[in-house]
């Protein structure tokens, strides 16, 4: 094909070119099918790993959500160190939990509508 003379204006060959036989060394469709199958397999493996990671994360989250028990019986979920700290803080300052000051009611100008 490359050795045949061609017309310089149209770039067409001056003599007719015929293909007598062809030889296919490698089927391109088989290669493409194999690549697609490999990509699908990788995608399935990736999805399976993501599901496993999600399950592991869910199990860890459930374990972390479970309350920690410090003792048996009533108040078993209350941390004793926080109770000791809060009791010490209450004794140090003056108590303001006595009688609360009453809020004064604001006066409104619409008490009597007879002037309307």
PDB file of C-alpha atoms in Angstrom:
ATOM      1  CA  UNK A   1       0.000   0.000   0.000  1.00  0.00           C
ATOM      2  CA  UNK A   2       2.760   2.374   0.870  1.00  0.00           C
ATOM      3  CA  UNK A   3       4.777   1.542  -2.250  1.00  0.00           C
ATOM      4  CA  UNK A   4       1.963   2.324  -4.723  1.00  0.00           C
ATOM      5  CA  UNK A   5       2.168   5.693  -6.460  1.00  0.00           C
ATOM      6  CA  UNK A   6      -0.583   8.198  -5.645  1.00  0.00           C
ATOM      7  CA  UNK A   7      -2.008  11.331  -7.205  1.00  0.00           C
ATOM      8  CA  UNK A   8      -0.499  14.322  -5.318  1.00  0.00           C
ATOM      9  CA  UNK A   9      -3.687  16.439  -5.557  1.00  0.00           C
ATOM     10  CA  UNK A  10      -6.213  13.862  -4.311  1.00  0.00           C
ATOM     11  CA  UNK A  11      -3.831  11.455  -2.514  1.00  0.00           C
ATOM     12  CA  UNK A  12      -5.595   8.525  -4.219  1.00  0.00           C
ATOM     13  CA  UNK A  13      -3.580   5.583  -5.521  1.00  0.00           C
ATOM     14  CA  UNK A  14      -3.104   5.492  -9.299  1.00  0.00           C
ATOM     15  CA  UNK A  15      -3.661   1.721  -9.446  1.00  0.00           C
ATOM     16  CA  UNK A  16      -6.335  -0.253  -7.622  1.00  0.00           C
ATOM     17  CA  UNK A  17      -5.317  -1.886  -4.302  1.00  0.00           C
ATOM     18  CA  UNK A  18      -6.869  -5.261  -3.432  1.00  0.00           C
ATOM     19  CA  UNK A  19      -6.649  -7.113  -0.119  1.00  0.00           C
ATOM     20  CA  UNK A  20      -6.269 -10.789  -0.919  1.00  0.00           C
ATOM     21  CA  UNK A  21      -5.946 -12.269   2.553  1.00  0.00           C
ATOM     22  CA  UNK A  22      -5.646 -11.204   6.172  1.00  0.00           C
ATOM     23  CA  UNK A  23      -4.286 -12.889   9.257  1.00  0.00           C
ATOM     24  CA  UNK A  24      -5.586 -12.089  12.719  1.00  0.00           C
ATOM     25  CA  UNK A  25      -2.899 -12.729  15.305  1.00  0.00           C
ATOM     26  CA  UNK A  26      -4.867 -11.661  18.383  1.00  0.00           C
ATOM     27  CA  UNK A  27      -8.624 -11.351  18.811  1.00  0.00           C
ATOM     28  CA  UNK A  28      -9.174  -7.848  20.260  1.00  0.00           C
ATOM     29  CA  UNK A  29     -12.620  -8.775  21.590  1.00  0.00           C
ATOM     30  CA  UNK A  30     -11.220 -11.531  23.787  1.00  0.00           C
ATOM     31  CA  UNK A  31      -8.712  -9.108  25.285  1.00  0.00           C
ATOM     32  CA  UNK A  32     -11.425  -6.510  25.894  1.00  0.00           C
ATOM     33  CA  UNK A  33     -13.708  -9.114  27.498  1.00  0.00           C
ATOM     34  CA  UNK A  34     -10.871 -10.288  29.746  1.00  0.00           C
ATOM     35  CA  UNK A  35     -10.110  -6.704  30.821  1.00  0.00           C
ATOM     36  CA  UNK A  36     -13.775  -5.995  31.559  1.00  0.00           C
ATOM     37  CA  UNK A  37     -14.081  -9.205  33.579  1.00  0.00           C
ATOM     38  CA  UNK A  38     -10.954  -8.298  35.571  1.00  0.00           C
ATOM     39  CA  UNK A  39     -12.294  -4.792  36.265  1.00  0.00           C
ATOM     40  CA  UNK A  40     -15.631  -6.200  37.425  1.00  0.00           C
ATOM     41  CA  UNK A  41     -13.859  -8.673  39.710  1.00  0.00           C
ATOM     42  CA  UNK A  42     -11.783  -5.870  41.226  1.00  0.00           C
ATOM     43  CA  UNK A  43     -14.927  -3.791  41.754  1.00  0.00           C
ATOM     44  CA  UNK A  44     -16.673  -6.705  43.482  1.00  0.00           C
ATOM     45  CA  UNK A  45     -13.666  -7.251  45.746  1.00  0.00           C
ATOM     46  CA  UNK A  46     -13.557  -3.544  46.571  1.00  0.00           C
ATOM     47  CA  UNK A  47     -17.262  -3.529  47.439  1.00  0.00           C
ATOM     48  CA  UNK A  48     -16.803  -6.627  49.610  1.00  0.00           C
ATOM     49  CA  UNK A  49     -13.927  -4.961  51.482  1.00  0.00           C
ATOM     50  CA  UNK A  50     -16.020  -1.816  51.991  1.00  0.00           C
ATOM     51  CA  UNK A  51     -18.862  -3.906  53.429  1.00  0.00           C
ATOM     52  CA  UNK A  52     -16.454  -5.634  55.802  1.00  0.00           C
ATOM     53  CA  UNK A  53     -14.973  -2.302  56.893  1.00  0.00           C
ATOM     54  CA  UNK A  54     -18.482  -0.922  57.465  1.00  0.00           C
ATOM     55  CA  UNK A  55     -19.421  -3.975  59.541  1.00  0.00           C
ATOM     56  CA  UNK A  56     -16.259  -3.632  61.624  1.00  0.00           C
ATOM     57  CA  UNK A  57     -16.908   0.080  62.156  1.00  0.00           C
ATOM     58  CA  UNK A  58     -20.520  -0.646  63.136  1.00  0.00           C
ATOM     59  CA  UNK A  59     -19.431  -3.274  65.662  1.00  0.00           C
ATOM     60  CA  UNK A  60     -16.880  -0.869  67.157  1.00  0.00           C
ATOM     61  CA  UNK A  61     -19.503   1.872  67.368  1.00  0.00           C
ATOM     62  CA  UNK A  62     -21.891  -0.460  69.186  1.00  0.00           C
ATOM     63  CA  UNK A  63     -19.155  -1.422  71.641  1.00  0.00           C
ATOM     64  CA  UNK A  64     -18.286   2.224  72.248  1.00  0.00           C
ATOM     65  CA  UNK A  65     -21.926   3.164  72.829  1.00  0.00           C
ATOM     66  CA  UNK A  66     -22.352   0.633  75.617  1.00  0.00           C
ATOM     67  CA  UNK A  67     -22.177   2.467  78.966  1.00  0.00           C
ATOM     68  CA  UNK A  68     -19.196   1.689  81.175  1.00  0.00           C
ATOM     69  CA  UNK A  69     -20.124   0.149  84.523  1.00  0.00           C
ATOM     70  CA  UNK A  70     -18.131   1.285  87.565  1.00  0.00           C
ATOM     71  CA  UNK A  71     -19.853  -0.775  90.282  1.00  0.00           C
ATOM     72  CA  UNK A  72     -22.833  -3.046  90.878  1.00  0.00           C
ATOM     73  CA  UNK A  73     -26.315  -1.934  91.854  1.00  0.00           C
ATOM     74  CA  UNK A  74     -27.838   1.539  91.890  1.00  0.00           C
ATOM     75  CA  UNK A  75     -25.613   4.177  90.278  1.00  0.00           C
ATOM     76  CA  UNK A  76     -23.406   1.635  88.550  1.00  0.00           C
ATOM     77  CA  UNK A  77     -22.922   3.902  85.498  1.00  0.00           C
ATOM     78  CA  UNK A  78     -21.882   6.969  87.535  1.00  0.00           C
ATOM     79  CA  UNK A  79     -18.137   7.564  87.674  1.00  0.00           C
ATOM     80  CA  UNK A  80     -17.107   7.968  91.346  1.00  0.00           C
ATOM     81  CA  UNK A  81     -14.263  10.388  90.526  1.00  0.00           C
ATOM     82  CA  UNK A  82     -16.676  12.909  88.997  1.00  0.00           C
ATOM     83  CA  UNK A  83     -18.908  12.725  92.080  1.00  0.00           C
ATOM     84  CA  UNK A  84     -15.981  13.520  94.382  1.00  0.00           C
ATOM     85  CA  UNK A  85     -14.906  16.495  92.263  1.00  0.00           C
ATOM     86  CA  UNK A  86     -18.392  17.976  92.011  1.00  0.00           C
ATOM     87  CA  UNK A  87     -18.955  17.612  95.783  1.00  0.00           C
ATOM     88  CA  UNK A  88     -15.697  19.458  96.520  1.00  0.00           C
ATOM     89  CA  UNK A  89     -16.659  22.303  94.177  1.00  0.00           C
ATOM     90  CA  UNK A  90     -20.075  22.726  95.821  1.00  0.00           C
ATOM     91  CA  UNK A  91     -18.613  23.104  99.329  1.00  0.00           C
ATOM     92  CA  UNK A  92     -16.016  25.702  98.326  1.00  0.00           C
ATOM     93  CA  UNK A  93     -18.342  28.467  97.079  1.00  0.00           C
ATOM     94  CA  UNK A  94     -21.297  30.245  98.685  1.00  0.00           C
ATOM     95  CA  UNK A  95     -24.681  28.701  98.071  1.00  0.00           C
ATOM     96  CA  UNK A  96     -26.831  30.661  95.645  1.00  0.00           C
ATOM     97  CA  UNK A  97     -29.544  28.065  95.406  1.00  0.00           C
ATOM     98  CA  UNK A  98     -31.727  29.835  98.013  1.00  0.00           C
ATOM     99  CA  UNK A  99     -34.839  31.835  97.173  1.00  0.00           C
ATOM    100  CA  UNK A 100     -34.732  33.089  93.621  1.00  0.00           C
ATOM    101  CA  UNK A 101     -35.473  36.768  93.001  1.00  0.00           C
ATOM    102  CA  UNK A 102     -38.912  37.394  91.532  1.00  0.00           C
ATOM    103  CA  UNK A 103     -39.114  38.906  88.106  1.00  0.00           C
ATOM    104  CA  UNK A 104     -41.008  42.142  87.921  1.00  0.00           C
ATOM    105  CA  UNK A 105     -43.808  42.232  85.390  1.00  0.00           C
ATOM    106  CA  UNK A 106     -43.480  44.883  82.729  1.00  0.00           C
ATOM    107  CA  UNK A 107     -46.339  47.350  82.431  1.00  0.00           C
ATOM    108  CA  UNK A 108     -48.336  47.315  79.271  1.00  0.00           C
ATOM    109  CA  UNK A 109     -50.195  50.327  77.943  1.00  0.00           C
ATOM    110  CA  UNK A 110     -53.193  48.319  76.696  1.00  0.00           C
ATOM    111  CA  UNK A 111     -54.798  47.584  80.042  1.00  0.00           C
ATOM    112  CA  UNK A 112     -58.060  49.355  79.280  1.00  0.00           C
ATOM    113  CA  UNK A 113     -59.628  49.448  75.820  1.00  0.00           C
ATOM    114  CA  UNK A 114     -62.521  51.796  76.691  1.00  0.00           C
ATOM    115  CA  UNK A 115     -60.774  54.769  75.061  1.00  0.00           C
ATOM    116  CA  UNK A 116     -60.953  53.163  71.664  1.00  0.00           C
TER     117      UNK A 116
END
